[in-house]
XYZ file of C-alpha atoms in Angstrom:
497
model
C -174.535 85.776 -38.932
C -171.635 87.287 -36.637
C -171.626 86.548 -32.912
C -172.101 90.161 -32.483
C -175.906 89.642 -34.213
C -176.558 86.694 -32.030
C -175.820 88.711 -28.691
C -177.284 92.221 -29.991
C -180.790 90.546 -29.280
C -180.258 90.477 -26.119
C -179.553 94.171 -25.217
C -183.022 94.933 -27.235
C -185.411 95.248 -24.496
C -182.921 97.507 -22.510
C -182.431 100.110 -25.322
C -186.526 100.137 -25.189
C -186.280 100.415 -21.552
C -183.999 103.493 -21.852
C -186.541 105.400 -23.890
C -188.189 106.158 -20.772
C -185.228 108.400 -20.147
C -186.388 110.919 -22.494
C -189.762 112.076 -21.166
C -189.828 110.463 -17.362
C -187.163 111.693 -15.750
C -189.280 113.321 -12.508
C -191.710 109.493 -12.600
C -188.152 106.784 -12.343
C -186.362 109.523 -10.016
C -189.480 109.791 -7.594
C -189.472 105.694 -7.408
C -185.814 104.820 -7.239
C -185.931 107.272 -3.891
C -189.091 105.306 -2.681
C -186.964 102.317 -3.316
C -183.919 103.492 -1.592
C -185.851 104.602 1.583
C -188.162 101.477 2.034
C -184.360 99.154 1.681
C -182.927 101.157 4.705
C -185.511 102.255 6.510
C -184.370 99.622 9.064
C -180.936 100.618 8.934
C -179.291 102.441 11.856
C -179.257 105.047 9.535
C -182.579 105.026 8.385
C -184.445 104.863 12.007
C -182.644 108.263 13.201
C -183.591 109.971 9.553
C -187.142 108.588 9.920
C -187.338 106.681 6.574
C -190.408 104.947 7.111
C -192.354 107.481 7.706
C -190.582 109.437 4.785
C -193.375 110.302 2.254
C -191.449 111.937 -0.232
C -188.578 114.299 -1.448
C -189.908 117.223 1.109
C -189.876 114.818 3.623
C -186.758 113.520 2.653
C -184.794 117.246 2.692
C -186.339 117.909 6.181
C -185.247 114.684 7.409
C -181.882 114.485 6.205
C -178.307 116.467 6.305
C -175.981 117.016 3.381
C -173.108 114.959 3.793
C -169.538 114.886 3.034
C -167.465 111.813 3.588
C -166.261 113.007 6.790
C -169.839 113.152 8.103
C -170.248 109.758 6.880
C -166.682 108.041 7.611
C -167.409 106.662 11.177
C -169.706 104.905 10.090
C -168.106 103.302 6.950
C -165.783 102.483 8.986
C -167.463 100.751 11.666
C -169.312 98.828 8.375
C -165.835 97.987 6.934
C -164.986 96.013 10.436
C -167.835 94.061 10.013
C -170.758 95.917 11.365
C -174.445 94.924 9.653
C -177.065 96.842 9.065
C -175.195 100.609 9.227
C -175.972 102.605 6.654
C -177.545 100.118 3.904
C -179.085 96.799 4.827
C -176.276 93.352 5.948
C -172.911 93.545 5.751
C -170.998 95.229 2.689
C -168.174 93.136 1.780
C -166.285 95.708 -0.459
C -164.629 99.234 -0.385
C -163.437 101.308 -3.568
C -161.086 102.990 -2.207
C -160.939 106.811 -3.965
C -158.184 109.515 -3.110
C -160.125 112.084 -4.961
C -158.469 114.761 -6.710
C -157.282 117.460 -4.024
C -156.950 115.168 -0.923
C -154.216 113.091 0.165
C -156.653 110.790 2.758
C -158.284 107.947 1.253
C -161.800 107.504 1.066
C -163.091 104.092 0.968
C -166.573 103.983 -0.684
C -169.021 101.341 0.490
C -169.945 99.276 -2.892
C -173.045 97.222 -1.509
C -173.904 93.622 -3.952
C -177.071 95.660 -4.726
C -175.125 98.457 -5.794
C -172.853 96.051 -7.548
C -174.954 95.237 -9.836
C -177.568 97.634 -10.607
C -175.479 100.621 -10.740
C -172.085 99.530 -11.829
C -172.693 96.327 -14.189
C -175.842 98.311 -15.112
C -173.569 101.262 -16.468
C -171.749 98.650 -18.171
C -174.375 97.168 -19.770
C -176.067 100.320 -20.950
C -172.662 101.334 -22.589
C -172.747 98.652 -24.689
C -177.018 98.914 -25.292
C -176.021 102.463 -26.254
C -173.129 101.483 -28.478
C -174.448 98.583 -30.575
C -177.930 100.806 -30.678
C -175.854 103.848 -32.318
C -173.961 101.413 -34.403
C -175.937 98.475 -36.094
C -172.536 97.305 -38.250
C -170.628 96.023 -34.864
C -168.699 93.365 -34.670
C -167.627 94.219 -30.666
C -168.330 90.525 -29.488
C -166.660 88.669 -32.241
C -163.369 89.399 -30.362
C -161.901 90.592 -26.992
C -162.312 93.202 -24.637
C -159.275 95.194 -23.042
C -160.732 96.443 -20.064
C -157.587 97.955 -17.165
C -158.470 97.983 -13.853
C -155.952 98.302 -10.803
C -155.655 96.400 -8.121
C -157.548 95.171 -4.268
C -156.352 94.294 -0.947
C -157.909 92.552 2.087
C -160.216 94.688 3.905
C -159.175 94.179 7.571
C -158.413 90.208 6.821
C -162.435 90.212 7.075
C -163.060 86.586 5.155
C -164.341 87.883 1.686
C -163.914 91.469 2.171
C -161.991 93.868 0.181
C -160.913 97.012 -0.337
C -159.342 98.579 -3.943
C -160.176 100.413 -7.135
C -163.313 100.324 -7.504
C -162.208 99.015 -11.432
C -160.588 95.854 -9.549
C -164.005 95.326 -7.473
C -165.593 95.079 -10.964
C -162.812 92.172 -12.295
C -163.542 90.581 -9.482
C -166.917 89.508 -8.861
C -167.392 89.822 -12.699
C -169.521 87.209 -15.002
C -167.300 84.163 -15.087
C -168.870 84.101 -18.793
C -166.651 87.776 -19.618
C -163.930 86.597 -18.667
C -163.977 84.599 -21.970
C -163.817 87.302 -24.073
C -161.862 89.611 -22.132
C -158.450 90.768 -21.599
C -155.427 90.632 -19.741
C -156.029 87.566 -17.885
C -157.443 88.140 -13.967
C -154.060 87.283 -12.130
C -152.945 90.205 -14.456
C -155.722 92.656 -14.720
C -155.877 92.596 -10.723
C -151.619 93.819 -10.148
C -150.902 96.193 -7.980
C -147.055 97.231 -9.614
C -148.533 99.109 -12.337
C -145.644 99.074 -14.793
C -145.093 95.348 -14.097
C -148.941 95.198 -15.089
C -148.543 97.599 -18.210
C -145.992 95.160 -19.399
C -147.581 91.905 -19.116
C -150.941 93.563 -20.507
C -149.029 94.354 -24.065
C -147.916 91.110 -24.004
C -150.839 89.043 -23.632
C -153.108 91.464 -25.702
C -150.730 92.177 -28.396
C -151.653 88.944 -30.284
C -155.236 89.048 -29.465
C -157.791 90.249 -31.544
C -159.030 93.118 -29.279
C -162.007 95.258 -31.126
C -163.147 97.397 -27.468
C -161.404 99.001 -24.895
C -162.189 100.636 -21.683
C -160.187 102.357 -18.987
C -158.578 105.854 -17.868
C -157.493 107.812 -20.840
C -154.159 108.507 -19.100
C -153.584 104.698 -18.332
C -154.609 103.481 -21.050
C -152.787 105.574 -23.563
C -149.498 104.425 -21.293
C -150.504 100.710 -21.930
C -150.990 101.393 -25.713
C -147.849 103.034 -26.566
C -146.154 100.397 -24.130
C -147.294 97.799 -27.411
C -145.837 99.960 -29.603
C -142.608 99.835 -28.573
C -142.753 96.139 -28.319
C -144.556 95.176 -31.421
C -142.661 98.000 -33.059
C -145.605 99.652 -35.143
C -146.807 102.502 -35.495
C -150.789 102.684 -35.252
C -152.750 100.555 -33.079
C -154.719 99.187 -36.303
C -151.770 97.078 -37.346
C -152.160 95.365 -34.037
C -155.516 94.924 -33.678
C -157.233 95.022 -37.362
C -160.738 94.872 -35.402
C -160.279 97.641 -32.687
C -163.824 99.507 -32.862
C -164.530 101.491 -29.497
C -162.835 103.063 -26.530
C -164.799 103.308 -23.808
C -163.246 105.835 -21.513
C -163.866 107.565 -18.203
C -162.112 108.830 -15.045
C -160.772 112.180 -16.654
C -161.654 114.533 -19.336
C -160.832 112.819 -22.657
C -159.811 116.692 -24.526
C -155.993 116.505 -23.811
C -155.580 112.550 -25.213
C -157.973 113.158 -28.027
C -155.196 113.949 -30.342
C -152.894 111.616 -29.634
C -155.590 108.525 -29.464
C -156.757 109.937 -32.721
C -153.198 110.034 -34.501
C -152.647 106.635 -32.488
C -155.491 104.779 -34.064
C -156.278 106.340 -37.556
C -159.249 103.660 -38.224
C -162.136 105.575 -39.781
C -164.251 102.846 -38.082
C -162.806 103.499 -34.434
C -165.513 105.043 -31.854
C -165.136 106.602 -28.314
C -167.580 106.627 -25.873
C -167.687 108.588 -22.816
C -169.171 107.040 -19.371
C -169.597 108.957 -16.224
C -168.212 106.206 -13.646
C -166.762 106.904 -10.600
C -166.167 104.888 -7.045
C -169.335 106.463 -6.227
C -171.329 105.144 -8.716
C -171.928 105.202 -12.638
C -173.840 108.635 -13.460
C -174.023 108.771 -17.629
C -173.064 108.028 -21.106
C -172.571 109.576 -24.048
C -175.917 108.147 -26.148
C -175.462 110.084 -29.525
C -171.669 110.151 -30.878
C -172.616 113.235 -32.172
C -173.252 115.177 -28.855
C -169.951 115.433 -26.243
C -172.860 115.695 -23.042
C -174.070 112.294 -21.372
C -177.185 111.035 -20.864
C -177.908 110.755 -16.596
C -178.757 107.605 -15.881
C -182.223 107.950 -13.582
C -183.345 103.991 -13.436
C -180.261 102.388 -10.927
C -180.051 102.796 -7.379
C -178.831 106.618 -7.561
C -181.063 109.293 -6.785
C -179.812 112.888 -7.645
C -179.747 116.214 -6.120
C -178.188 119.352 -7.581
C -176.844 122.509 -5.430
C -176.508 125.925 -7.351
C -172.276 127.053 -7.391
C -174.219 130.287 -7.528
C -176.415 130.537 -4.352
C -176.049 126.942 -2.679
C -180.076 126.236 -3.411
C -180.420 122.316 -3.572
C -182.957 121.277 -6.058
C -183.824 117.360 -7.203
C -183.816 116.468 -10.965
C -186.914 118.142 -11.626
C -185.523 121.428 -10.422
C -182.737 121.841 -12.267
C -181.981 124.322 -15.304
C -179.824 124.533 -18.384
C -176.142 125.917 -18.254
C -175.923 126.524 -14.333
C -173.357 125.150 -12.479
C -174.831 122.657 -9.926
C -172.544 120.430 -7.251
C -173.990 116.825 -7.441
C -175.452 115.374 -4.587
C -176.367 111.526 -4.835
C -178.276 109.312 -2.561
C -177.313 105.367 -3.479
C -177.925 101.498 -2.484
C -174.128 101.449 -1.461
C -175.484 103.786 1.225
C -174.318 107.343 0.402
C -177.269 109.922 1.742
C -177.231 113.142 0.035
C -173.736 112.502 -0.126
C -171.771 115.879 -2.313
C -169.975 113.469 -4.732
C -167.261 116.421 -5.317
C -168.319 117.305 -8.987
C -169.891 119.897 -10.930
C -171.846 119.410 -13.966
C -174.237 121.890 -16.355
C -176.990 120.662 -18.030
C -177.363 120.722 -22.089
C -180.960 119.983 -22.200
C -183.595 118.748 -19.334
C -185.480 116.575 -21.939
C -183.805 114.143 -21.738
C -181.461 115.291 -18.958
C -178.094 115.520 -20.528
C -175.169 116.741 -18.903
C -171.160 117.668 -19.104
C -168.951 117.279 -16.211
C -167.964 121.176 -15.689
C -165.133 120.649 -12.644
C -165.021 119.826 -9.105
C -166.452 121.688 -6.305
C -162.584 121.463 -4.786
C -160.991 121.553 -8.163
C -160.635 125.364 -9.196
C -158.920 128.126 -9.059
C -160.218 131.195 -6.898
C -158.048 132.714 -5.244
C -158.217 136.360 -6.538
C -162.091 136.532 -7.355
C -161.868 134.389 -11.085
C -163.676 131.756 -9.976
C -161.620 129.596 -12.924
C -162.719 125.842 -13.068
C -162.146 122.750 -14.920
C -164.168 123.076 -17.479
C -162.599 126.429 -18.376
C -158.844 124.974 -18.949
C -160.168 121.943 -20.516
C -161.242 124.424 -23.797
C -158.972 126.419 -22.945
C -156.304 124.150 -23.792
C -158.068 122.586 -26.657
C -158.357 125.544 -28.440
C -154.378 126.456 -27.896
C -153.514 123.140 -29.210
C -155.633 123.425 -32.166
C -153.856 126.656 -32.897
C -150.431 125.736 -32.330
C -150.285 121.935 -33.150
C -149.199 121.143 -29.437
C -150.786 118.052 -27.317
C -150.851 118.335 -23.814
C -150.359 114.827 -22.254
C -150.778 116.506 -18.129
C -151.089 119.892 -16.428
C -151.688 121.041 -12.949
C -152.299 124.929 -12.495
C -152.305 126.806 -9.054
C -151.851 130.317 -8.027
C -148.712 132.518 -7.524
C -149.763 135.164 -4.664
C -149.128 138.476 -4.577
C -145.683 139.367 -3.950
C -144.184 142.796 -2.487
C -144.985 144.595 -5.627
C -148.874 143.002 -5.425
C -147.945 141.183 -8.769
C -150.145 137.752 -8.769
C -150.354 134.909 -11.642
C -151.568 131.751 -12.520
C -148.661 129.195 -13.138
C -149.217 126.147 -15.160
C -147.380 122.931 -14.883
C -147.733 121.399 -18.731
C -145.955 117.858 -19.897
C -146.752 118.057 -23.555
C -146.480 115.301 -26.077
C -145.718 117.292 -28.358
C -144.796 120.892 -27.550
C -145.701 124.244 -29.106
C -143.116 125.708 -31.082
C -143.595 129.049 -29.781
C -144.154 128.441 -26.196
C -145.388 132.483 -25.723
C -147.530 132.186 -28.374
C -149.297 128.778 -26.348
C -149.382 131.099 -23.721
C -151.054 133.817 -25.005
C -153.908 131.703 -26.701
C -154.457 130.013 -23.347
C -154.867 133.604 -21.907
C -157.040 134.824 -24.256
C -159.433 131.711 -24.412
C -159.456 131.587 -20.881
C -160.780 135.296 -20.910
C -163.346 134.528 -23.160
C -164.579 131.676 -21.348
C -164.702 133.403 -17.671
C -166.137 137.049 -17.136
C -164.470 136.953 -13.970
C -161.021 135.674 -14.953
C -161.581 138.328 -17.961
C -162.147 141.195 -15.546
C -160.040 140.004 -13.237
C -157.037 140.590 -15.769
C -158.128 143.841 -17.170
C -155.092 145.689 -17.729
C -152.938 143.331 -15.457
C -154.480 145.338 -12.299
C -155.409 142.441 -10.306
C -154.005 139.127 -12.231
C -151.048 139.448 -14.291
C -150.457 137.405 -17.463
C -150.419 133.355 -16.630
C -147.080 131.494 -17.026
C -146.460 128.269 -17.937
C -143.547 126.284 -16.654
C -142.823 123.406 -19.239
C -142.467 119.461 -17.131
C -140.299 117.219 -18.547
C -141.222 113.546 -19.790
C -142.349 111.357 -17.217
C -142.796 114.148 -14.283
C -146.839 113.445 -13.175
C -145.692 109.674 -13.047
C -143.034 110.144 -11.294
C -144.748 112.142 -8.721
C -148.018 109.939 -9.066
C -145.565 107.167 -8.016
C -143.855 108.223 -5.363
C -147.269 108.834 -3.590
C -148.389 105.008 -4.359
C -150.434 106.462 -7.263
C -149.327 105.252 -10.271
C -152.218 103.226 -12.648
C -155.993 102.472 -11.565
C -157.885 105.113 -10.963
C -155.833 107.706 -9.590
C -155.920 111.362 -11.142
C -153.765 114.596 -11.510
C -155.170 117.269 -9.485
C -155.930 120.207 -12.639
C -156.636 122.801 -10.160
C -155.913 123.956 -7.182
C -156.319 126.921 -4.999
C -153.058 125.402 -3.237
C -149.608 125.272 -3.976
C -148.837 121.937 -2.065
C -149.010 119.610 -5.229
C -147.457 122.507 -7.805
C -144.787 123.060 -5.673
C -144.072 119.194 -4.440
C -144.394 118.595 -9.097
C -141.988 121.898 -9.506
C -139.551 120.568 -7.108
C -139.358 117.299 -9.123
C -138.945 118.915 -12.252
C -135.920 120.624 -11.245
């Protein structure tokens, strides 16, 4: 009997638990805001929004204002100098610190030791309930885990406070116990020079035998062909015989499908995706067969979900299939109908299973197309599958009329491997896009309002580059996809020169 068998026991009551999922959605979302409101009612936060004399979700909209982070940064702030008792109950010790996707300021994200554990770990322990559920012939624990985080800093030299990627929170205050069976080793996994780091990972994981890893698709993938070079082979397999599952997150997984998939050409490799963020960990990907997630309704998260089409705000129970909602989430770190910044559509509402459709800052609009995330994502995909191209990063943004009222979408693409005809690329990507948008389609009907899109090709190297030179480069940090401003196309264009 493998170790694997030994340790699957213990995920068996969990993967019973998570039945509940499919028919009580309304029932665990209803008592994790109870929960929630009875832990803070003595907060500062929770006497001025009359928590304890909350009664339920009515109560709870009447009592309580949508929040951004700005709404909520004075007091994070006061919490991150020490303060008790602010917006969730003692002192929170740590601070994921996010730059989202379209702003240069930092957030830092309260990550409270309740939240800690029951919404972060808990993510990462359902992944691998999920996993070994959906696939009884593992072997994930009779080897080691890969798992890239980036990197933490003192939080105001408070004794014991920090502040970081939320991924280098987690390596942390991890299980002594994983730390066994995972790697690169802590001193390494917790760098802050990430190509220092990428280096020293290859070289202590090369001649481990690694069957699971988890990470950004983008950092990852740099790590992994990093080995390559230095072991000198050419699929992943020949390094790690064993390798099983990727468990990835952060950013859409369509553009590095390709190239994981021609990187690693084990029948027997998996990918998983999980919906984690500094904010919390929302879903997983329970059937390997279906691209939406599963939303996780038992941790310390409760959900609310405003229309992109009319601003209503609905709970769970409210919601429908294939609208476009903004996520709202309540937490134990403290967050109070905080809008998270993405967009997701539902697949089914038993169980509640989503796909991440965008951001609510994340889009293009600037001519009435209302094009988002979602829409490039399969737009690209299906351009690629025609014309053999992988896209490794892109960035759009729009060109504004000029004197002649001519207006355009450019695209900023580094490709892995680029199409042969670039203005065929082009075309597909035009066409799918139409397809996919009724505005964007009417909004280039006969070139009136939007001409054709163009796409400006990067050279190798260009979103890291630029990624570093803002302090960017490995953790969690992102490419902004699209944007209704020109600052980061024209700030990428100017490097590519």
């Amino acid at each position: 009997m493998s170790l694997t068998d030994l340790v699957r026991h213990i995920f068996v009551p969990r993967m019973r638990a998570l039945e509940q999922h499919q028919t009580g959605g309304e029932q665990l979302q209803r008592m994790v805001l109870t929960h929630l409101l009875t832990a803070a009612k003595a907060t500062e936060y929770g006497r001025a929004h009359a928590f304890a004399n909350t009664k339920g979700y009515d109560d709870f909209v009447k009592n309580n204002p949508v929040n951004t982070y700005e709404e909520l940064k004075g007091a994070i702030d006061r919490m991150r100098h020490g303060e008790r008792d602010v917006l969730w109950p003692g002192r929170v010790k740590w601070y994921a610190k996010s730059s989202g996707t379209t702003n240069d300021k930092s957030k830092f994200i309260p990550v409270s030791s309740e939240g800690l554990q029951k919404i972060h770990y808990a993510g990462g322990y359902d992944s691998v309930a999920l996993y070994l559920r959906n696939n009884p012939k593992s072997r994930l624990f009779d080897g080691r885990a890969l798992i890239l985080g980036g990197s933490h800093a003192p939080n105001y030299n408070l004794p014991g406070s920090l502040v970081g990627d939320l991924s280098a929170i987690l390596i942390e205050n991890i299980n002594p116990l994983v730390n066994l069976v995972r790697v690169p080793k802590k001193s390494t996994a917790l760098l802050s020079d990430f190509e220092v780091k990428r280096d020293r990972i290859a070289h202590e994981a090369m001649t481990k035998n690694v069957t699971n890893i988890s990470g950004v698709p983008s950092w990852m993938l740099s790590v992994l062909n990093r080995m390559m070079e230095i072991t000198g082979k050419t699929h992943l397999e020949e390094v790690w015989p064993n390798l099983e599952v990727f468990f990835h997150g952060g950013v859409a997984f369509t553009p590095y499908r390709k190239q994981y998939e021609q990187l690693i050409t084990s029948p027997r490799m998996h990918y998983m995706e999980t919906y984690n963020a500094s904010e919390g960990f929302f879903g997983l990907q329970d059937d390997p067969a279906d691209k939406s997630m599963l939303l996780m309704l038992d941790y310390g998260v409760f959900y609310e979900f405003e229309a992109m089409d009319g601003g209503e705000i609905v709970p769970l129970w409210g919601v429908e299939k294939d609208k476009n909602y903004a996520m709202l989430i309540s937490t134990s770190c403290g967050l109070w109908r905080y809008k998270i910044g993405d967009t997701v559509r539902f697949t089914s509402t038993n169980p509640y299973k989503f796909v991440i459709s965008g951001r609510t800052k994340s889009f293009i609009n600037a001519f009435g197309e209302e094009l988002i995330v979602d829409n490039a994502e399969q737009g690209l995909a299906y351009a690629c599958e025609q014309t053999g191209a992988e896209v490794l990063e892109y960035t759009a943004a729009p060109v504004f009329m000029d004197a002649n009222a001519k207006c355009r979408h450019q695209w900023l693409i580094e490709f892995s491997k680029a199409p042969g005809d670039m203005a065929q690329f082009s075309d597909l990507l035009d066409r799918r896009l139409q397809e996919l948008n009724s505005d964007y389609e009417a909004k280039r009907y006969k070139d009136i309002t939007l001409q054709h899109l163009e796409i400006v090709k990067a050279r190798q190297g260009l979103f890291n580059d630029w990624l570093k030179l803002r302090g960017k480069l490995g953790g969690q940090n992102k490419v902004p996809r699209l944007n209704n401003s020109r600052e980061h196309i024209d700030q990428l264009l100017k490097l590519n020169e």
